[in-house]
């Protein structure tokens, strides 16, 4: 068992704090742009992965990714000059613009509410770094474009959101890889519930790039064709990209302006395995789940659905199910992975998971795990990965997983607003 410190937790059970609700959703994803388009595609089990177009992948035996092929920043942005920002920042800013439109909140209200942006990422401005590397290889160090080099800091992902929306509140990029959006949601939740801000934007962004693709291929974690989490024939991940942003707001602030409330953030927990760089630890994940339940003031039997990390690698899926079984026993809630449709969007992954959870609560359905014809029997009895397409279901409380290399685990708990 890995040695871990106490989980960081926050939620309804942690003290007398303000309630926090989610009022806006912004998705720039491989299955579509906009929360409604995204939700419809997820519910239908549509695939957003295919042959890579953003770089020459012909040297790789496995050449698929989840790319946002129809993304033109100029269609969404009012202030940022796309030529001066990297793709990850542009994906984040576009998703943020979509989120505030969805929330029905204007820039004046954001300023008065002290709004800021907390964004997660794995590779930062990876597409920019890729282009700089190509310049260096082709023309030497002196050929590097200084203006382009200035676009590389990962901090610019959150900065892009705040610059686009003129936000003056806390603006930070959290680089905790594939659980980063859940970290961002937790941090933003803390700021709103404590009264430091009335509104915060949170989520994550990453872009498809050669380095990430090569890294996962070298690890032997790349799927042969499509990702099949929880399937008997799963073979790994497919890299993906996108921007996912949610508007978090105090319940009182949202109520005063008559906002639609998708979900209430009931609580979250974060811990670290501190054991192995790439191998997840079931006991540590289970500890994190229990801590999230305690923070949210819920019992395991109240969880109606788990939006899994669900990468599609044999190890991750087996470990995640083992952790769930340790907490839930024989009654594991339906557990599915939207990475089957998006690919692994890295720092945006648990942000997209949170958006899917919000839409599932709003529209009464279970998001599916696409491409699964035979669930892996070695995962044991009682594992319902919602294979194929979405299923109607009345949900009240849902659980969103985000795990990352280095053992960074974050679980967020969302509930129907009452």
Coordinates of C-alpha atoms in Angstrom, one line a residue:
X1 CA 0.0 0.0 0.0
X2 CA 1.3 3.5 -0.9
X3 CA 2.1 5.9 1.9
X4 CA -0.1 9.0 1.6
X5 CA -0.7 12.0 3.7
X6 CA -4.1 13.2 4.8
X7 CA -6.4 14.1 1.8
X8 CA -7.2 17.8 1.3
X9 CA -10.9 18.0 1.5
X10 CA -13.6 20.7 1.3
X11 CA -17.3 20.6 1.1
X12 CA -20.7 20.9 2.8
X13 CA -19.5 18.9 5.8
X14 CA -16.4 21.0 6.3
X15 CA -18.0 24.0 8.1
X16 CA -20.3 26.9 7.7
X17 CA -19.5 28.0 4.2
X18 CA -21.5 29.3 1.3
X19 CA -23.2 26.9 -1.1
X20 CA -21.5 26.7 -4.5
X21 CA -23.4 25.9 -7.8
X22 CA -22.4 25.5 -11.4
X23 CA -24.3 27.8 -13.7
X24 CA -22.4 27.8 -17.0
X25 CA -20.7 25.2 -19.2
X26 CA -18.3 25.7 -22.1
X27 CA -17.0 22.8 -24.2
X28 CA -14.6 22.9 -27.1
X29 CA -14.2 19.2 -27.7
X30 CA -13.5 16.6 -30.3
X31 CA -17.2 15.7 -30.4
X32 CA -18.4 19.2 -30.8
X33 CA -18.3 22.8 -29.7
X34 CA -20.8 24.1 -27.1
X35 CA -22.3 22.3 -24.1
X36 CA -25.5 21.2 -25.8
X37 CA -23.7 19.8 -28.8
X38 CA -21.2 18.1 -26.5
X39 CA -23.9 16.5 -24.4
X40 CA -25.9 15.2 -27.4
X41 CA -22.8 13.6 -28.8
X42 CA -21.8 12.0 -25.5
X43 CA -25.3 10.7 -25.0
X44 CA -25.3 9.1 -28.5
X45 CA -21.9 7.5 -27.9
X46 CA -20.3 9.4 -30.9
X47 CA -16.6 9.0 -31.6
X48 CA -14.4 12.1 -31.9
X49 CA -11.2 10.3 -32.6
X50 CA -9.6 9.7 -36.0
X51 CA -6.4 10.1 -38.0
X52 CA -4.1 12.9 -36.7
X53 CA -4.2 16.1 -38.8
X54 CA -2.3 18.6 -36.7
X55 CA 1.1 17.1 -37.3
X56 CA 2.7 14.5 -39.5
X57 CA 2.1 11.2 -37.6
X58 CA 3.2 8.9 -40.5
X59 CA 6.2 7.6 -38.6
X60 CA 4.0 6.3 -35.7
X61 CA 2.5 2.9 -36.0
X62 CA -0.6 4.3 -34.2
X63 CA -1.8 7.6 -35.6
X64 CA -5.2 8.4 -34.1
X65 CA -6.2 11.3 -31.7
X66 CA -9.2 13.2 -30.6
X67 CA -8.7 16.6 -32.3
X68 CA -11.1 19.6 -32.4
X69 CA -11.1 19.9 -36.2
X70 CA -13.7 22.6 -36.6
X71 CA -12.2 25.1 -34.2
X72 CA -11.6 28.7 -35.4
X73 CA -10.7 30.9 -32.5
X74 CA -12.1 34.0 -34.3
X75 CA -15.5 32.5 -34.2
X76 CA -15.6 32.7 -30.4
X77 CA -13.2 35.3 -29.2
X78 CA -13.7 39.1 -28.9
X79 CA -10.4 40.3 -27.5
X80 CA -7.5 37.8 -28.0
X81 CA -5.5 38.0 -31.1
X82 CA -5.1 34.3 -32.1
X83 CA -1.6 35.0 -33.6
X84 CA -0.3 36.0 -30.2
X85 CA -1.6 33.0 -28.1
X86 CA -1.0 29.3 -28.2
X87 CA -3.6 26.7 -29.1
X88 CA -4.2 25.6 -25.5
X89 CA -4.9 29.1 -24.3
X90 CA -7.2 29.7 -27.3
X91 CA -9.1 26.5 -26.5
X92 CA -9.4 27.7 -22.9
X93 CA -10.5 31.2 -23.7
X94 CA -13.1 30.0 -26.3
X95 CA -14.5 27.5 -23.8
X96 CA -14.7 30.3 -21.2
X97 CA -16.5 32.6 -23.5
X98 CA -19.0 29.8 -24.3
X99 CA -19.4 29.2 -20.5
X100 CA -20.3 32.7 -19.6
X101 CA -22.8 32.9 -22.5
X102 CA -24.3 29.7 -21.2
X103 CA -24.5 31.1 -17.7
X104 CA -26.2 34.3 -18.9
X105 CA -23.7 36.5 -17.1
X106 CA -22.0 39.5 -18.6
X107 CA -18.6 41.0 -18.1
X108 CA -19.8 43.7 -15.8
X109 CA -21.3 41.1 -13.5
X110 CA -18.1 39.1 -13.6
X111 CA -16.0 42.2 -12.6
X112 CA -18.4 43.0 -9.7
X113 CA -18.2 39.4 -8.5
X114 CA -14.4 39.4 -8.3
X115 CA -14.3 36.6 -10.9
X116 CA -11.0 34.9 -11.8
X117 CA -9.9 31.8 -13.7
X118 CA -8.3 28.6 -12.4
X119 CA -7.3 26.3 -15.3
X120 CA -5.6 22.9 -15.4
X121 CA -3.2 21.5 -17.9
X122 CA -0.8 18.6 -18.6
X123 CA 1.5 19.9 -21.3
X124 CA 0.8 23.7 -21.2
X125 CA 1.4 25.3 -24.6
X126 CA 2.6 22.0 -26.1
X127 CA 1.8 22.9 -29.7
X128 CA 3.9 26.1 -29.4
X129 CA 6.8 24.1 -27.9
X130 CA 6.5 21.6 -30.8
X131 CA 6.7 24.4 -33.4
X132 CA 9.7 25.9 -31.6
X133 CA 11.5 22.5 -31.6
X134 CA 10.9 22.2 -35.3
X135 CA 12.4 25.7 -35.9
X136 CA 15.5 24.8 -33.8
X137 CA 16.0 21.5 -35.7
X138 CA 15.6 23.0 -39.1
X139 CA 17.5 26.3 -38.7
X140 CA 19.4 26.2 -35.4
X141 CA 18.9 28.1 -32.2
X142 CA 19.2 31.5 -33.9
X143 CA 16.1 30.7 -36.1
X144 CA 13.7 30.5 -33.1
X145 CA 10.9 33.0 -33.3
X146 CA 11.2 35.1 -30.1
X147 CA 7.5 36.1 -30.2
X148 CA 6.5 32.5 -30.4
X149 CA 8.8 31.6 -27.5
X150 CA 6.9 34.2 -25.4
X151 CA 3.8 32.1 -25.8
X152 CA 5.2 29.0 -24.1
X153 CA 4.5 29.6 -20.3
X154 CA 1.7 27.4 -19.0
X155 CA 0.4 30.3 -17.0
X156 CA -0.9 31.8 -20.2
X157 CA -3.7 29.3 -20.3
X158 CA -5.5 30.9 -17.4
X159 CA -4.2 34.3 -18.5
X160 CA -5.9 33.8 -21.8
X161 CA -9.3 33.3 -20.0
X162 CA -8.9 36.4 -17.8
X163 CA -7.6 38.5 -20.7
X164 CA -10.5 37.5 -22.9
X165 CA -13.1 38.2 -20.3
X166 CA -11.3 41.1 -18.4
X167 CA -11.3 39.1 -15.2
X168 CA -9.5 40.7 -12.2
X169 CA -9.7 37.9 -9.7
X170 CA -7.3 35.0 -8.9
X171 CA -5.8 33.7 -12.2
X172 CA -3.8 30.5 -12.0
X173 CA -2.8 27.5 -14.1
X174 CA -2.6 24.2 -12.2
X175 CA -0.2 21.8 -14.0
X176 CA -1.2 18.6 -12.3
X177 CA -1.6 16.7 -15.5
X178 CA -4.6 14.5 -16.1
X179 CA -6.4 15.4 -12.8
X180 CA -5.7 19.1 -13.2
X181 CA -9.3 20.2 -14.1
X182 CA -10.6 18.6 -10.9
X183 CA -7.9 20.4 -8.9
X184 CA -9.0 23.6 -10.6
X185 CA -12.6 23.0 -9.7
X186 CA -11.7 22.3 -6.1
X187 CA -9.6 25.5 -5.8
X188 CA -12.3 27.6 -7.5
X189 CA -14.9 26.0 -5.2
X190 CA -12.8 27.0 -2.2
X191 CA -12.6 30.6 -3.3
X192 CA -16.4 30.9 -3.8
X193 CA -17.5 29.0 -0.7
X194 CA -15.2 31.1 1.5
X195 CA -16.4 34.4 0.1
X196 CA -13.2 35.4 -1.6
X197 CA -15.2 35.6 -4.9
X198 CA -18.8 35.3 -5.9
X199 CA -18.0 33.8 -9.3
X200 CA -15.0 31.8 -10.6
X201 CA -14.3 30.0 -13.9
X202 CA -12.6 26.7 -13.7
X203 CA -11.6 23.9 -16.0
X204 CA -8.6 22.9 -18.2
X205 CA -7.1 22.8 -21.7
X206 CA -4.5 20.9 -23.7
X207 CA -3.7 20.5 -27.3
X208 CA -2.7 17.4 -29.3
X209 CA 1.0 17.4 -30.0
X210 CA 3.8 15.1 -31.1
X211 CA 5.6 15.0 -27.7
X212 CA 2.6 13.7 -25.8
X213 CA 1.7 11.3 -28.5
X214 CA 5.2 10.0 -28.7
X215 CA 5.4 9.7 -24.9
X216 CA 2.4 7.5 -24.5
X217 CA 3.4 5.4 -27.5
X218 CA 6.8 4.9 -25.9
X219 CA 5.1 3.8 -22.7
X220 CA 3.1 1.2 -24.6
X221 CA -0.1 2.8 -23.5
X222 CA -1.4 3.8 -27.0
X223 CA -4.6 2.1 -28.3
X224 CA -4.4 0.2 -31.6
X225 CA -7.5 2.0 -33.0
X226 CA -10.1 3.5 -30.6
X227 CA -10.2 3.7 -26.8
X228 CA -12.3 1.0 -25.1
X229 CA -12.3 1.6 -21.4
X230 CA -13.5 -1.4 -19.3
X231 CA -13.7 -3.6 -22.4
X232 CA -12.2 -7.1 -22.5
X233 CA -10.2 -6.0 -25.6
X234 CA -9.0 -2.6 -24.5
X235 CA -5.5 -1.7 -25.5
X236 CA -4.8 1.8 -24.2
X237 CA -5.5 5.5 -24.7
X238 CA -5.9 7.8 -27.6
X239 CA -4.5 11.3 -27.0
X240 CA -7.0 14.2 -27.3
X241 CA -7.4 17.9 -26.9
X242 CA -9.9 20.6 -26.0
X243 CA -11.0 23.3 -23.6
X244 CA -13.5 22.7 -20.8
X245 CA -14.7 25.5 -18.5
X246 CA -17.4 25.7 -15.9
X247 CA -18.8 28.8 -14.1
X248 CA -18.9 28.3 -10.3
X249 CA -21.1 30.8 -8.4
X250 CA -22.3 31.2 -4.9
X251 CA -25.9 29.9 -4.5
X252 CA -27.1 33.3 -3.3
X253 CA -25.5 35.2 -6.2
X254 CA -26.9 32.8 -8.7
X255 CA -30.4 33.0 -7.1
X256 CA -30.4 36.8 -7.1
X257 CA -29.8 36.9 -10.8
X258 CA -32.2 34.1 -11.6
X259 CA -29.5 31.8 -13.0
X260 CA -30.1 28.2 -14.1
X261 CA -28.2 25.9 -11.8
X262 CA -26.9 22.7 -13.3
X263 CA -25.5 21.2 -10.1
X264 CA -24.2 22.0 -6.7
X265 CA -20.6 21.3 -5.9
X266 CA -21.0 19.3 -2.7
X267 CA -17.3 18.7 -2.0
X268 CA -14.0 17.3 -3.2
X269 CA -10.9 15.6 -1.9
X270 CA -7.3 15.5 -3.3
X271 CA -4.5 13.1 -2.3
X272 CA -1.3 11.7 -3.7
X273 CA -0.1 8.1 -3.9
X274 CA 3.5 9.3 -3.6
X275 CA 4.5 5.8 -4.6
X276 CA 4.9 5.2 -8.3
X277 CA 5.2 7.6 -11.2
X278 CA 2.7 5.9 -13.5
X279 CA 1.1 3.0 -11.7
X280 CA -2.1 4.1 -9.8
X281 CA -2.7 2.7 -6.3
X282 CA -6.2 1.4 -5.5
X283 CA -5.9 1.9 -1.7
X284 CA -5.0 5.5 -2.1
X285 CA -7.7 6.2 -4.6
X286 CA -10.2 4.5 -2.3
X287 CA -9.0 6.7 0.5
X288 CA -9.5 9.8 -1.7
X289 CA -13.1 8.7 -2.6
X290 CA -14.0 8.2 1.1
X291 CA -12.5 11.6 1.9
X292 CA -14.6 13.2 -0.9
X293 CA -17.7 11.6 0.5
X294 CA -17.0 12.8 3.9
X295 CA -16.3 16.4 2.7
X296 CA -19.6 16.3 0.7
X297 CA -21.6 14.9 3.6
X298 CA -22.8 11.9 1.6
X299 CA -22.7 8.1 2.0
X300 CA -21.5 5.7 -0.7
X301 CA -25.0 4.4 -1.3
X302 CA -26.1 7.9 -2.3
X303 CA -23.8 8.0 -5.3
X304 CA -25.8 7.4 -8.5
X305 CA -23.1 7.5 -11.1
X306 CA -19.3 7.6 -11.4
X307 CA -17.7 9.5 -14.3
X308 CA -14.5 7.5 -14.3
X309 CA -11.0 8.5 -15.2
X310 CA -11.3 5.4 -17.4
X311 CA -8.3 5.7 -19.7
X312 CA -8.7 2.4 -21.4
X313 CA -5.3 0.9 -20.3
X314 CA -5.6 -2.5 -18.6
X315 CA -3.9 -1.2 -15.4
X316 CA -5.9 2.0 -14.9
X317 CA -9.3 0.5 -15.4
X318 CA -8.6 -2.5 -13.2
X319 CA -7.2 -0.3 -10.4
X320 CA -10.1 2.2 -10.7
X321 CA -12.7 -0.6 -10.4
X322 CA -10.8 -2.2 -7.5
X323 CA -10.8 1.2 -5.7
X324 CA -14.5 1.6 -6.3
X325 CA -15.1 -1.9 -5.0
X326 CA -13.2 -1.2 -1.8
X327 CA -15.5 1.8 -1.1
X328 CA -18.9 0.6 -2.5
X329 CA -18.6 -3.2 -2.0
X330 CA -20.8 -5.2 -4.3
X331 CA -23.0 -2.1 -5.2
X332 CA -20.7 -0.2 -7.5
X333 CA -22.7 2.6 -9.2
X334 CA -22.8 2.7 -13.0
X335 CA -19.2 3.8 -13.9
X336 CA -18.4 5.0 -17.5
X337 CA -15.7 6.8 -19.3
X338 CA -16.3 9.6 -21.8
X339 CA -12.6 9.2 -22.9
X340 CA -14.0 6.4 -25.1
X341 CA -15.4 9.2 -27.3
X342 CA -13.0 12.2 -26.7
X343 CA -9.8 10.4 -26.3
X344 CA -7.7 11.4 -23.3
X345 CA -7.8 15.2 -23.3
X346 CA -5.2 15.4 -20.6
X347 CA -5.6 18.5 -18.4
X348 CA -9.1 19.1 -19.7
X349 CA -10.3 15.5 -19.0
X350 CA -12.0 15.9 -15.6
X351 CA -13.3 19.3 -16.8
X352 CA -15.1 17.5 -19.6
X353 CA -16.2 14.9 -17.0
X354 CA -17.7 17.6 -14.8
X355 CA -19.6 19.0 -17.8
X356 CA -20.9 15.5 -18.7
X357 CA -22.0 15.1 -15.1
X358 CA -23.8 18.4 -15.1
X359 CA -25.7 17.5 -18.3
X360 CA -26.5 14.1 -17.0
X361 CA -28.1 15.7 -13.9
X362 CA -30.0 18.1 -16.1
X363 CA -31.1 15.7 -18.7
X364 CA -31.5 12.5 -16.7
X365 CA -29.1 10.1 -18.4
X366 CA -26.1 8.0 -17.8
X367 CA -23.1 8.9 -20.1
X368 CA -21.9 5.8 -21.9
X369 CA -18.6 4.1 -22.6
X370 CA -18.5 3.8 -26.4
X371 CA -16.9 1.0 -28.4
X372 CA -17.5 -1.6 -25.7
X373 CA -19.2 -4.8 -26.9
X374 CA -17.8 -7.1 -24.2
X375 CA -17.0 -5.7 -20.7
X376 CA -13.9 -7.2 -19.2
X377 CA -15.1 -10.2 -17.0
X378 CA -11.9 -9.9 -15.0
X379 CA -13.1 -6.7 -13.5
X380 CA -15.6 -8.8 -11.6
X381 CA -19.3 -8.9 -11.1
X382 CA -21.5 -5.8 -10.9
X383 CA -19.5 -3.4 -13.1
X384 CA -21.9 -1.5 -15.3
X385 CA -19.9 0.6 -17.7
X386 CA -23.0 1.7 -19.6
X387 CA -21.7 0.2 -22.9
X388 CA -22.5 1.7 -26.3
X389 CA -24.9 4.7 -25.8
X390 CA -26.4 6.7 -23.0
X391 CA -29.2 5.4 -20.8
X392 CA -32.1 7.2 -19.2
X393 CA -31.7 7.5 -15.4
X394 CA -32.7 9.9 -12.7
X395 CA -29.5 11.0 -11.0
X396 CA -29.2 13.0 -7.8
X397 CA -25.5 12.8 -6.7
X398 CA -22.6 12.0 -9.1
X399 CA -18.9 11.5 -8.6
X400 CA -16.2 12.7 -11.0
X401 CA -12.7 11.1 -11.0
X402 CA -9.4 12.7 -12.1
X403 CA -6.1 10.8 -11.7
X404 CA -2.7 11.7 -13.0
X405 CA 0.9 10.5 -13.3
X406 CA 2.7 11.0 -10.0
X407 CA -0.3 9.7 -8.1
X408 CA -2.3 12.9 -8.1
X409 CA -5.9 11.9 -7.4
X410 CA -8.9 14.3 -7.1
X411 CA -12.5 13.4 -6.7
X412 CA -15.3 15.9 -7.0
X413 CA -18.9 15.3 -5.9
X414 CA -21.8 17.1 -7.6
X415 CA -25.4 17.0 -6.7
X416 CA -28.8 18.1 -8.0
X417 CA -29.7 21.5 -6.7
X418 CA -32.4 21.4 -4.1

